[in-house]
Amino acid sequence: MPAKRLPLSSPTKHRINDEVMLEICSFSGHKIYPSKGKTYVRIDSRSFRFINGKSESYFLQRLNPRKIKWTVIYRRLNKKGITEEIAKKRSRRTVKHERAVAGVSWDAIRAKRNQKPDARAAARQAAIAKSKEAKKAAAATKKTTTGSAAQGAKVSKQGAKGFAPKAAATSR
Amino acid sequence: MIGLKGTLNVIDNSGAIVAECIRVLSGARFARAGDEIVCVVKRARPINPNLIGTQAATQKVKKGDVRHALVVRTKKEMGRPDGRYIRFDDNACILLNQKKEPLGTRILGVVAAELRMKNWMKAVSLAPRVV
């Protein structure tokens, strides 16, 4: 049977050169090099590869590889011999990128952020004083224009169109 | 390793179920996958006399028939040229006619790739899976 080209990340086979596949024992998980081991094809067409008679015997006795201490699957489940791998792993850091927001440019954000505290206080004072001035001016203009309140009477939308005003409700 | 008195499952649709080897045609003591043997049909599907047409055509053999057969699976492991050994869970064969063609029209189950190496191309083409 011509060997199928499987990707190198395939769990069951590893390519060692273009022609030959490196198999994995169905019971113990060990690598099977060429001319080693046996293949067993069951009646339901499922095939199993064994590295040696020991794995084959265990498999046919229907023992569970998860409980047999020298198998790869047991060692992986019980985390044996993994400590070196963990030490090598370095944690990943996410890098935060500064970004402009819609409506405010990046420079404006940065200027505001880097503003010195006393500069900020001075700006605030200036703003307060300015709003006070504005309020005083608004109060003054209000006094002079109360005479034209009738002119500023509310005209409803329908009234503007030319309809009679709505009759006032007497009950309810 | 099928020898005299060796029993095989018949995995085509010729009607036979179990066959017993009476002769290995290559002159060797035992037959492997891809070898031709002479066998006796020990158990066959009951032939229904009421069937007509294509269904009757597939029930070609009855118990006690002596036929040629081709061994397609053996429980004894066989070596491959790449150094692998492969074995199946049972011994199986398909029946052949006098012209070395498969008697049945379908093969059910896996078949060894030794058939291809020994040039049984018709059988290989009928097989659903060759391992």
Coordinates of C-alpha atoms in Angstrom, one line a residue, chain A residues 27 33 48 68 71 81 102 112 116 119 123 129 137-138 146 157 159-160 162:
Chain A
F27 CA -0.5 0.6 22.6
Y33 CA 11.2 2.7 12.8
F48 CA -3.1 -1.3 14.9
I68 CA 0.4 0.6 32.3
T71 CA 3.4 3.7 28.1
G81 CA 9.0 13.9 33.1
A102 CA -12.6 59.1 16.9
K112 CA -3.8 66.0 27.9
K116 CA 1.4 69.0 34.4
A119 CA -1.0 73.6 34.5
A123 CA -6.7 75.7 33.1
A129 CA -13.8 82.1 35.7
A137 CA -23.6 88.2 30.9
A138 CA -26.5 85.9 30.4
T146 CA -38.2 90.2 29.6
K157 CA -46.2 73.6 15.1
G159 CA -50.5 76.9 14.8
A160 CA -47.6 77.9 12.6
G162 CA -52.4 77.9 10.2

